Amino acid sequence: MSLLQYGRRLYSLDTLDTRFTTSSRIPPSAPRIDPAKASPRETSSTETNGATSGAGSPPNNEASSPRWSTPEFILYYLVLLVAIPMMFKVSHDVSKPSDPNYHKYDDLLSPGWIPGRKVDNSDAQYSTFRDNVPYTVVALTLHPLLRKLYGSLFPVRSNPTASHTQTRSIGYHSQSSAADARMNQRVTFDLYFGLVFLCALYGFSALKVLTILYVNFTLATRLPTEYVPATTWIFNIGILFANEFCDGYPFASVASFITPWSAYSGTEAEKGIQSNWGSFLDSYGGLTPRWQILFNFTVLRLISFNLDFCWSLGRGGTSPVEKKQLDPANLSERDRVDTPAKPEDYSLRNYLAYVLYSPLYLAGPILTFNDYISQQRYIPQSITTSRILLYGVRFLICLLTMEVMLHYIYVVAISKSQPAWEVYTPFQLSMIGYFNLHIIWLKLLLPWRFFRLWALLDGIDAPENMVRCMSDNYSALAFWRGWHRSFNRWIVRYVYIPLGGSGTQGPWGMARAGFNFLVVFTFVALWHDINLKLLTWGWLITLFILPEVLAGFLFPKRKWQSHKNVYRAICAAGAVGNILMMMAANLVGFAVGLDGLKGLVHGIVGSYSGLVFLATASVALFVGVQVMFEIREQELRRGVKMKC
């Protein structure tokens, strides 16, 4: 395999997640598209209709002919060849000691491992992951080794197979028994390891987590079915608020409330030292004493279990697998998610094992309960050694990219230091905002891919969270389908569709969709963190989505079939506005806040030179959008429709 072929395979969609190249309705044994291979339409100058591409899927007839070698795109390449190096240079220039604001953020920088460079480790969220990488690597190494040891001590008598022909030969019931045995073995190990992992993370605070988990399980299994959905939402949203306002319920505060006479012990001279039993428990807080910080991911799994269990009760006694004559060892992803588990699977043991599943516990990606149980029974065919290795290489490349950026571009520290924005040029201001967003993208991508890699090594294929690079997005709607994708899919299943989705057409449908977006993004903002900045972000996202929805209503694609180039230019112009609005909203929510954004915007548009720069930047964004369009057209030629 040549280096070019290896690179194409490394960065193919199939390597990232087979869900991108296989329909969620198609079982994994069906032929998949290989996006690393060129389609016949791209390798032939003659337009072909109905020809196969990749691994047997027909190219999409709606896709246009390739434009990569046209004079138009050669001009675009020249623009990008000038613009991209300038963007990095300007960002590096404001990170030099000669910068007027350097003294304000110098104390936020730490010694780096690249000679002569400091590292910007000032982002608290990423520094937590970065500083704890040794511990997570130890856990990633021990987990599969201990599972193998447990499997040798408590072996499964007969392993389930994912082969359809073998399934027929051994019979459905024999295969089901073997699958049940495999699930019981794996789930039991997950429970034991998860409990140890939880105690190592939180110390005695693990008792708080287990108490919340037990109450949630009781609500799902003891209440009448019609009350379960509403009670589940009220309880879990209430937990998010309570965790925030009670600061994780310190044992010292609990002890003082329950037994106020034991708040202090000893002589008057010792009263300055808290020594009640709560303080003693708080002193053993594990590796991350503030357990409530990442508990929002656990809340998603609690809601998933309760609603999956509630919805399973309305399916009747017939197994959907038998009713649809499906092969349980070869279900499509949609069937894995939608098909309820067996009634006995909704047990306390399985529930705790799912919620505490160590590879995905801290940050996801989010896996539904039904999907978790299905994958515990049958090994997903999407998991192969070569794909895991390639995925690991991509993770390491992203990690190295992040490290290099943090050593040479200090935009996070600049934003935190409340600099004098007026000393920066409009170009510098825009690059501070732009690279802040890129670092946000990378700081989220790295933990998600690390934990997904851990799950893949363990035989669980969770959805990929980051589909496209942050700079390869022009649609607000599509951006949120691809950013934190597993959470987006969770939102669609458990929030958006129950609210009614956007199925209704016409003005009423648009109003209903707008209201649903508002509810969704309000929940998303509160789920991230309970503060005004993120609520503002959620409402801004809803506001900025509406122009795109309205434009789609006013400029339907079907009416422009005879003027495709004009339509492409109109869409690109609208996309430039979309990109600027998305950047503004995400800077408010995750970087500089509303006041910081005001300073950035005033510095960019508050002068004639700033307006000239904004116009120039819009032209560069227009060029970038045209390249994004062509990337998606190329995917369509190969039979891949990403919807993002």
Coordinates of C-alpha atoms in Angstrom, one line a residue, residues 108-635:
L108 CA -1.4 31.7 32.4
L109 CA 1.2 29.8 30.3
S110 CA 3.0 26.7 31.6
P111 CA 6.4 25.2 30.7
G112 CA 6.1 23.2 27.4
W113 CA 7.8 20.1 26.1
I114 CA 8.7 21.8 22.8
P115 CA 12.1 23.5 23.3
G116 CA 11.9 27.2 23.7
R117 CA 8.1 27.3 23.9
K118 CA 5.6 27.6 26.7
V119 CA 2.2 25.8 26.5
D120 CA -1.2 27.4 26.8
N121 CA -2.8 25.0 29.3
S122 CA -5.1 27.6 30.7
D123 CA -8.4 26.0 29.6
A124 CA -9.6 24.2 32.7
Q125 CA -11.7 21.6 30.8
Y126 CA -8.9 20.5 28.5
S127 CA -6.1 20.7 31.2
T128 CA -8.1 18.2 33.3
F129 CA -8.0 15.7 30.4
R130 CA -4.4 16.6 29.5
D131 CA -3.1 16.3 33.1
N132 CA -4.9 13.0 33.7
V133 CA -3.8 11.2 30.4
P134 CA -1.5 8.9 32.4
Y135 CA -4.3 7.7 34.6
T136 CA -6.7 7.2 31.6
V137 CA -4.0 5.3 29.7
V138 CA -3.5 3.0 32.7
A139 CA -7.3 2.4 32.8
L140 CA -7.4 1.7 29.0
T141 CA -4.6 -0.8 29.4
L142 CA -5.9 -2.6 32.5
H143 CA -9.5 -2.8 31.4
P144 CA -9.1 -5.2 28.4
L145 CA -6.5 -7.2 30.3
L146 CA -8.8 -7.7 33.3
R147 CA -11.7 -8.6 31.0
K148 CA -9.6 -11.3 29.4
L149 CA -8.6 -12.6 32.8
Y150 CA -12.3 -12.6 33.9
G151 CA -13.2 -14.3 30.7
S152 CA -10.7 -17.1 31.3
L153 CA -11.9 -17.6 34.9
F154 CA -15.6 -17.5 33.9
P155 CA -15.7 -18.5 30.2
V156 CA -18.7 -18.4 28.0
R157 CA -19.5 -21.9 27.0
S158 CA -20.4 -21.1 23.4
N159 CA -19.7 -17.9 21.7
P160 CA -22.4 -16.2 19.6
T161 CA -21.6 -15.7 15.9
A162 CA -22.5 -12.9 13.7
S163 CA -22.6 -15.1 10.6
H164 CA -26.1 -15.5 9.0
T165 CA -25.3 -19.0 7.6
Q166 CA -24.0 -20.2 11.0
T167 CA -27.0 -18.7 12.7
R168 CA -29.3 -20.8 10.6
S169 CA -27.3 -24.0 11.2
I170 CA -27.2 -23.8 15.0
G171 CA -30.8 -22.6 15.2
Y172 CA -32.3 -19.5 16.7
H173 CA -32.7 -20.7 20.2
S174 CA -29.2 -22.1 20.5
Q175 CA -27.7 -18.8 19.2
S176 CA -29.9 -16.9 21.6
S177 CA -28.7 -18.9 24.6
A178 CA -25.1 -18.4 23.6
A179 CA -25.7 -14.7 23.1
D180 CA -27.4 -14.5 26.6
A181 CA -24.3 -16.2 28.1
R182 CA -22.0 -13.7 26.4
M183 CA -24.1 -10.8 27.6
N184 CA -24.3 -12.0 31.2
Q185 CA -20.5 -12.5 31.3
R186 CA -19.7 -9.1 29.9
V187 CA -22.3 -7.2 31.8
T188 CA -21.2 -8.7 35.1
F189 CA -17.6 -7.7 34.4
D190 CA -18.8 -4.2 33.4
L191 CA -20.7 -3.9 36.7
Y192 CA -17.7 -4.9 38.9
F193 CA -15.2 -2.9 37.0
G194 CA -17.6 0.1 36.8
L195 CA -18.0 0.1 40.6
V196 CA -14.3 0.0 41.2
F197 CA -13.7 2.7 38.6
L198 CA -16.4 4.8 40.2
C199 CA -14.8 4.5 43.6
A200 CA -11.4 5.3 42.2
L201 CA -12.8 8.5 40.6
Y202 CA -15.0 9.8 43.4
G203 CA -14.0 8.0 46.6
F204 CA -16.9 8.1 49.1
S205 CA -18.8 10.4 46.7
A206 CA -19.5 7.2 44.7
L207 CA -22.3 6.6 47.3
K208 CA -24.0 9.8 46.1
V209 CA -23.9 8.7 42.5
L210 CA -25.3 5.2 43.4
T211 CA -28.1 6.8 45.4
I212 CA -29.2 8.9 42.5
L213 CA -28.9 5.9 40.2
Y214 CA -31.1 3.7 42.5
V215 CA -33.8 6.4 42.8
N216 CA -34.0 6.8 39.0
F217 CA -34.2 3.0 38.6
T218 CA -37.0 2.9 41.2
L219 CA -39.0 5.6 39.3
A220 CA -38.8 3.6 36.1
T221 CA -39.8 0.2 37.5
R222 CA -42.2 1.1 40.4
L223 CA -44.3 3.9 39.0
P224 CA -47.3 3.3 36.6
T225 CA -46.0 3.4 33.0
E226 CA -47.9 6.6 32.0
Y227 CA -46.1 8.6 34.8
V228 CA -42.6 7.4 34.0
P229 CA -41.6 9.8 31.1
A230 CA -42.7 13.0 32.9
T231 CA -41.3 11.8 36.3
T232 CA -38.0 10.9 34.6
W233 CA -37.6 14.3 33.0
I234 CA -38.5 16.2 36.2
F235 CA -36.2 14.1 38.4
N236 CA -33.2 14.3 36.1
I237 CA -33.5 18.0 35.3
G238 CA -34.0 18.6 39.0
I239 CA -30.8 16.6 39.7
L240 CA -28.9 18.9 37.3
F241 CA -30.0 22.0 39.2
A242 CA -29.5 20.4 42.6
N243 CA -26.0 19.2 41.8
E244 CA -25.1 22.8 40.7
F245 CA -26.7 24.7 43.6
C246 CA -25.7 22.2 46.3
D247 CA -22.1 21.9 44.9
G248 CA -22.2 18.1 44.9
Y249 CA -23.7 17.8 48.4
P250 CA -20.5 17.8 50.5
F251 CA -20.7 15.2 53.3
A252 CA -19.7 17.9 55.8
S253 CA -22.8 19.9 54.9
V254 CA -25.0 16.8 55.0
A255 CA -23.5 15.9 58.4
S256 CA -24.1 19.4 59.8
F257 CA -27.7 19.3 58.7
I258 CA -28.5 15.8 59.9
T259 CA -26.4 15.8 63.1
P260 CA -25.6 19.4 64.0
W261 CA -24.3 18.5 67.4
S262 CA -21.5 16.5 65.8
A263 CA -20.2 19.4 63.6
Y264 CA -17.2 19.8 65.9
S265 CA -15.6 17.6 68.5
G266 CA -12.8 18.1 71.0
T267 CA -11.8 21.1 73.1
E268 CA -12.5 24.8 72.2
A269 CA -9.0 25.0 70.8
E270 CA -9.8 22.4 68.3
K271 CA -13.1 24.0 67.0
G272 CA -11.2 25.6 64.1
I273 CA -10.8 22.1 62.6
Q274 CA -13.9 20.4 61.2
S275 CA -13.9 16.9 62.3
N276 CA -17.4 15.5 61.9
W277 CA -17.9 12.3 60.0
G278 CA -18.8 14.2 56.9
S279 CA -15.5 16.0 56.7
F280 CA -13.8 12.6 57.1
L281 CA -15.7 11.3 54.1
D282 CA -15.0 14.4 52.1
S283 CA -11.3 14.0 52.6
Y284 CA -11.4 10.8 50.5
G285 CA -12.8 12.2 47.3
G286 CA -10.9 10.1 44.8
L287 CA -9.1 11.3 41.7
T288 CA -11.9 13.8 40.8
P289 CA -13.6 15.0 44.0
R290 CA -16.0 17.2 42.1
W291 CA -18.1 14.3 40.8
Q292 CA -21.0 16.5 39.7
I293 CA -19.0 18.2 36.9
L294 CA -19.4 15.4 34.4
F295 CA -22.6 13.9 35.9
N296 CA -24.6 15.4 33.0
F297 CA -23.4 12.6 30.8
T298 CA -24.7 10.1 33.3
V299 CA -28.1 11.9 33.3
L300 CA -28.4 11.1 29.6
R301 CA -28.0 7.4 30.3
L302 CA -30.5 7.5 33.1
I303 CA -33.1 9.0 30.8
S304 CA -32.2 6.5 28.1
F305 CA -32.8 3.5 30.3
N306 CA -36.1 4.8 31.7
L307 CA -37.6 5.8 28.4
D308 CA -36.3 2.6 26.6
F309 CA -37.9 0.5 29.4
C310 CA -41.1 2.5 29.3
W311 CA -41.5 2.3 25.5
S312 CA -40.7 -1.5 25.6
L313 CA -43.8 -2.0 27.7
G314 CA -46.1 -0.8 24.9
R315 CA -44.7 -3.3 22.3
G316 CA -46.7 -6.3 23.5
G317 CA -45.4 -9.8 24.3
T318 CA -44.1 -10.7 20.8
S319 CA -40.4 -10.2 20.2
P320 CA -39.9 -7.6 17.4
V321 CA -36.9 -9.6 16.2
E322 CA -39.1 -12.7 15.7
K323 CA -42.0 -10.6 14.4
K324 CA -39.9 -9.0 11.7
Q325 CA -37.9 -12.2 11.1
L326 CA -34.6 -10.3 11.8
D327 CA -31.3 -11.9 12.4
P328 CA -30.5 -10.8 16.0
A329 CA -26.7 -11.2 15.3
N330 CA -26.9 -9.0 12.3
L331 CA -29.2 -6.1 13.1
S332 CA -28.9 -2.7 11.5
E333 CA -28.0 0.2 13.8
R334 CA -31.6 1.5 13.8
D335 CA -32.9 -1.9 14.8
R336 CA -30.3 -2.1 17.6
V337 CA -31.6 1.2 18.9
D338 CA -35.3 0.8 18.3
T339 CA -35.8 -2.9 19.1
P340 CA -36.5 -3.2 22.8
A341 CA -34.3 -5.6 24.9
K342 CA -35.9 -8.6 26.5
P343 CA -38.1 -7.8 29.5
E344 CA -35.6 -9.5 31.8
D345 CA -32.8 -7.3 30.5
Y346 CA -34.2 -4.2 32.2
S347 CA -32.7 -5.4 35.5
L348 CA -30.8 -3.5 38.2
R349 CA -27.6 -5.3 37.3
N350 CA -27.8 -4.4 33.6
Y351 CA -28.9 -0.9 34.4
L352 CA -25.9 -0.2 36.6
A353 CA -23.5 -1.9 34.2
Y354 CA -24.8 0.3 31.4
V355 CA -24.8 3.6 33.3
L356 CA -21.3 2.8 34.8
Y357 CA -19.7 1.4 31.6
S358 CA -16.2 2.7 32.2
P359 CA -15.0 3.5 28.7
L360 CA -17.9 5.8 28.1
Y361 CA -18.8 6.9 31.6
L362 CA -16.9 10.2 31.9
A363 CA -17.7 11.9 28.6
G364 CA -19.4 9.5 26.2
P365 CA -20.1 9.1 23.3
I366 CA -23.7 8.4 24.2
L367 CA -25.0 4.9 23.6
T368 CA -28.6 4.0 24.3
F369 CA -29.5 1.2 26.6
N370 CA -31.0 -1.0 23.8
D371 CA -27.9 -0.6 21.7
Y372 CA -25.6 -1.4 24.6
I373 CA -27.5 -4.6 25.4
S374 CA -27.6 -5.7 21.7
Q375 CA -23.8 -5.2 21.3
Q376 CA -23.2 -7.1 24.5
R377 CA -25.0 -10.1 23.0
Y378 CA -23.4 -9.9 19.5
I379 CA -20.0 -8.5 18.4
P380 CA -20.6 -5.7 15.9
Q381 CA -19.2 -6.5 12.5
S382 CA -18.0 -3.0 12.2
I383 CA -15.2 -3.7 14.8
T384 CA -12.0 -4.9 13.1
T385 CA -8.4 -4.7 14.2
S386 CA -7.3 -2.7 11.1
R387 CA -10.1 -0.1 11.6
I388 CA -9.2 0.3 15.4
L389 CA -5.5 0.8 14.5
L390 CA -6.3 3.4 11.9
Y391 CA -8.7 5.1 14.3
G392 CA -6.0 5.2 17.0
V393 CA -3.5 6.7 14.5
R394 CA -6.1 9.5 13.7
F395 CA -6.5 10.1 17.5
L396 CA -2.7 10.5 17.9
I397 CA -2.5 12.9 15.0
C398 CA -5.2 15.1 16.5
L399 CA -3.5 15.0 19.9
L400 CA -0.2 16.1 18.3
T401 CA -2.0 18.9 16.4
M402 CA -3.5 20.2 19.6
E403 CA -0.2 20.1 21.4
V404 CA 1.5 22.1 18.6
M405 CA -1.3 24.6 18.5
L406 CA -1.1 25.2 22.3
H407 CA 2.6 25.6 22.1
Y408 CA 2.5 28.2 19.3
I409 CA -0.9 29.9 19.4
Y410 CA -1.9 31.3 22.8
V411 CA -5.4 32.6 21.9
V412 CA -7.1 30.9 24.9
A413 CA -4.8 32.7 27.4
I414 CA -5.3 35.9 25.5
S415 CA -9.1 35.7 25.8
K416 CA -8.9 34.9 29.5
S417 CA -6.6 37.8 30.3
Q418 CA -9.2 40.5 29.3
P419 CA -6.7 42.2 26.9
A420 CA -6.9 45.6 25.5
W421 CA -8.7 44.6 22.3
E422 CA -8.0 48.0 20.7
V423 CA -4.3 47.1 20.2
Y424 CA -5.2 44.4 17.8
T425 CA -5.9 44.8 14.1
P426 CA -9.3 43.4 12.7
F427 CA -7.4 40.5 11.1
Q428 CA -5.8 39.7 14.5
L429 CA -9.1 39.9 16.3
S430 CA -10.8 37.6 13.9
M431 CA -8.0 35.0 14.2
I432 CA -8.1 35.1 18.0
G433 CA -11.8 34.2 17.8
Y434 CA -11.3 31.7 14.9
F435 CA -8.5 29.7 16.6
N436 CA -10.4 29.8 19.9
L437 CA -13.2 27.9 18.2
H438 CA -10.7 25.5 16.7
I439 CA -9.2 24.8 20.1
I440 CA -12.7 24.3 21.5
W441 CA -13.3 21.8 18.8
L442 CA -10.1 19.9 19.5
K443 CA -10.5 19.9 23.2
L444 CA -13.8 18.2 22.9
L445 CA -12.8 15.9 20.0
L446 CA -9.8 14.4 21.9
P447 CA -11.6 13.1 25.0
W448 CA -14.5 11.8 22.9
R449 CA -12.2 10.0 20.5
F450 CA -10.0 8.6 23.3
F451 CA -13.0 7.1 25.1
R452 CA -14.5 5.8 21.9
L453 CA -11.2 4.2 21.1
W454 CA -11.3 2.5 24.5
A455 CA -14.8 1.3 23.8
L456 CA -13.8 -0.1 20.4
L457 CA -10.9 -2.0 22.0
D458 CA -13.5 -3.4 24.4
G459 CA -15.8 -4.5 21.6
I460 CA -18.4 -1.7 21.8
D461 CA -19.0 0.5 18.7
A462 CA -20.3 3.8 20.0
P463 CA -21.2 6.6 17.5
E464 CA -18.5 9.0 16.5
N465 CA -19.1 12.4 18.0
M466 CA -17.1 14.7 15.6
V467 CA -18.0 14.1 12.0
R468 CA -16.3 17.0 10.2
C469 CA -13.6 19.5 11.0
M470 CA -15.0 22.7 12.5
S471 CA -13.9 24.7 9.4
D472 CA -15.9 22.3 7.1
N473 CA -19.3 23.5 8.2
Y474 CA -21.5 26.1 6.6
S475 CA -25.0 25.1 7.7
A476 CA -26.2 25.7 11.3
L477 CA -28.6 22.8 11.1
A478 CA -26.0 20.4 9.6
F479 CA -23.4 21.6 12.0
W480 CA -25.5 20.4 15.0
R481 CA -26.1 17.1 13.3
G482 CA -22.3 16.5 13.2
W483 CA -21.1 18.3 16.3
H484 CA -21.4 16.0 19.4
R485 CA -23.3 13.6 17.1
S486 CA -24.2 11.0 19.6
F487 CA -25.8 13.7 21.8
N488 CA -27.6 15.0 18.8
R489 CA -29.0 11.6 18.0
W490 CA -30.0 11.2 21.7
I491 CA -31.8 14.6 21.5
V492 CA -33.6 13.5 18.4
R493 CA -34.7 10.2 19.9
Y494 CA -35.7 11.4 23.4
V495 CA -36.6 15.1 22.9
Y496 CA -37.2 16.3 19.4
I497 CA -39.3 13.4 18.1
P498 CA -41.5 13.2 21.2
L499 CA -42.1 17.0 20.8
G500 CA -43.4 16.4 17.3
G501 CA -40.2 17.1 15.3
S502 CA -40.6 19.2 12.2
G503 CA -42.9 17.0 10.1
T504 CA -45.7 19.6 9.6
Q505 CA -45.3 21.6 6.4
G506 CA -46.2 25.3 5.8
P507 CA -46.1 28.3 8.2
W508 CA -47.5 26.4 11.1
G509 CA -44.9 23.7 10.6
M510 CA -42.1 26.3 10.6
A511 CA -43.5 27.9 13.8
R512 CA -43.7 24.5 15.4
A513 CA -40.2 23.6 14.4
G514 CA -38.9 26.9 15.7
F515 CA -40.5 26.3 19.1
N516 CA -39.1 22.7 19.2
F517 CA -35.6 24.1 18.4
L518 CA -36.0 26.6 21.3
V519 CA -37.0 23.8 23.7
V520 CA -34.1 21.6 22.5
F521 CA -31.4 24.2 22.7
T522 CA -32.7 25.5 26.0
F523 CA -32.3 21.9 27.4
V524 CA -28.9 21.6 25.7
A525 CA -27.7 24.8 27.3
L526 CA -28.9 23.8 30.7
W527 CA -27.4 20.4 30.3
H528 CA -24.0 21.8 29.5
D529 CA -24.0 24.2 32.5
I530 CA -26.6 26.2 34.4
N531 CA -25.5 29.8 33.7
L532 CA -26.7 32.8 31.7
K533 CA -23.9 32.6 29.2
L534 CA -24.9 29.2 27.9
L535 CA -28.6 30.1 28.0
T536 CA -27.8 33.0 25.8
W537 CA -25.8 30.7 23.5
G538 CA -28.8 28.3 23.3
W539 CA -31.2 31.1 22.4
L540 CA -28.7 32.6 19.9
I541 CA -28.4 29.2 18.2
T542 CA -32.2 29.0 17.9
L543 CA -32.3 32.6 16.5
F544 CA -29.5 31.9 14.0
I545 CA -31.2 28.7 12.7
L546 CA -34.4 30.5 11.8
P547 CA -32.9 32.4 8.8
E548 CA -31.6 29.1 7.3
V549 CA -35.0 27.5 7.8
L550 CA -36.7 30.5 6.2
A551 CA -34.2 30.6 3.3
G552 CA -34.9 27.0 2.6
F553 CA -38.6 27.8 2.5
L554 CA -38.1 30.8 0.2
F555 CA -35.5 29.2 -2.1
P556 CA -36.4 25.5 -2.6
K557 CA -33.8 23.6 -4.5
R558 CA -36.3 22.0 -6.9
K559 CA -37.1 25.4 -8.4
W560 CA -33.5 26.1 -9.3
Q561 CA -32.7 22.9 -11.3
S562 CA -32.3 24.9 -14.5
H563 CA -30.0 27.5 -12.8
K564 CA -27.8 25.3 -10.6
N565 CA -24.7 27.6 -10.7
V566 CA -26.8 30.6 -9.7
Y567 CA -28.3 28.6 -6.9
R568 CA -24.9 27.5 -5.7
A569 CA -23.7 31.1 -5.5
I570 CA -26.9 32.1 -3.6
C571 CA -26.4 29.3 -1.2
A572 CA -22.7 30.2 -0.7
A573 CA -23.6 33.8 0.1
G574 CA -26.1 32.7 2.6
A575 CA -23.6 30.2 4.1
V576 CA -21.1 33.0 4.7
G577 CA -23.7 34.7 6.9
N578 CA -24.4 31.4 8.6
I579 CA -20.7 30.9 9.4
L580 CA -20.4 34.3 10.9
M581 CA -23.4 33.8 13.1
M582 CA -22.3 30.4 14.2
M583 CA -18.9 31.7 15.1
A584 CA -20.5 34.5 17.2
A585 CA -22.9 32.2 19.0
N586 CA -20.1 29.7 19.9
L587 CA -17.7 32.4 21.0
V588 CA -20.4 33.6 23.4
G589 CA -21.2 30.2 24.8
F590 CA -17.8 28.6 25.0
A591 CA -15.0 31.2 24.8
V592 CA -15.1 34.9 25.4
G593 CA -18.7 35.5 26.5
L594 CA -21.1 38.2 25.5
D595 CA -18.8 41.1 26.7
G596 CA -15.8 39.6 25.0
L597 CA -17.7 39.2 21.7
K598 CA -18.7 42.9 21.9
G599 CA -15.0 43.8 22.1
L600 CA -14.2 41.6 19.2
V601 CA -17.0 42.8 17.0
H602 CA -16.3 46.5 17.8
G603 CA -12.7 46.0 16.9
I604 CA -13.6 44.4 13.6
V605 CA -16.4 46.6 12.4
G606 CA -15.7 49.8 14.3
S607 CA -13.5 51.3 11.7
Y608 CA -13.3 51.7 7.9
S609 CA -10.3 49.3 7.8
G610 CA -12.3 46.8 9.8
L611 CA -15.2 46.9 7.3
V612 CA -12.7 46.4 4.4
F613 CA -11.3 43.4 6.2
L614 CA -14.8 42.0 6.9
A615 CA -15.6 42.2 3.1
T616 CA -12.3 40.5 2.3
A617 CA -12.9 37.8 4.8
S618 CA -16.4 37.2 3.5
V619 CA -14.9 36.6 0.0
A620 CA -12.4 34.1 1.5
L621 CA -15.3 32.4 3.3
F622 CA -17.2 32.3 0.1
V623 CA -14.3 30.5 -1.5
G624 CA -14.1 28.1 1.4
V625 CA -17.9 27.4 1.2
Q626 CA -17.5 26.4 -2.5
V627 CA -14.9 23.9 -1.5
M628 CA -17.2 22.5 1.2
F629 CA -20.0 22.2 -1.4
E630 CA -17.7 20.2 -3.6
I631 CA -16.6 17.9 -0.8
R632 CA -20.2 17.0 -0.3
E633 CA -20.8 16.6 -4.0
Q634 CA -17.9 14.2 -4.1
E635 CA -19.5 12.2 -1.3

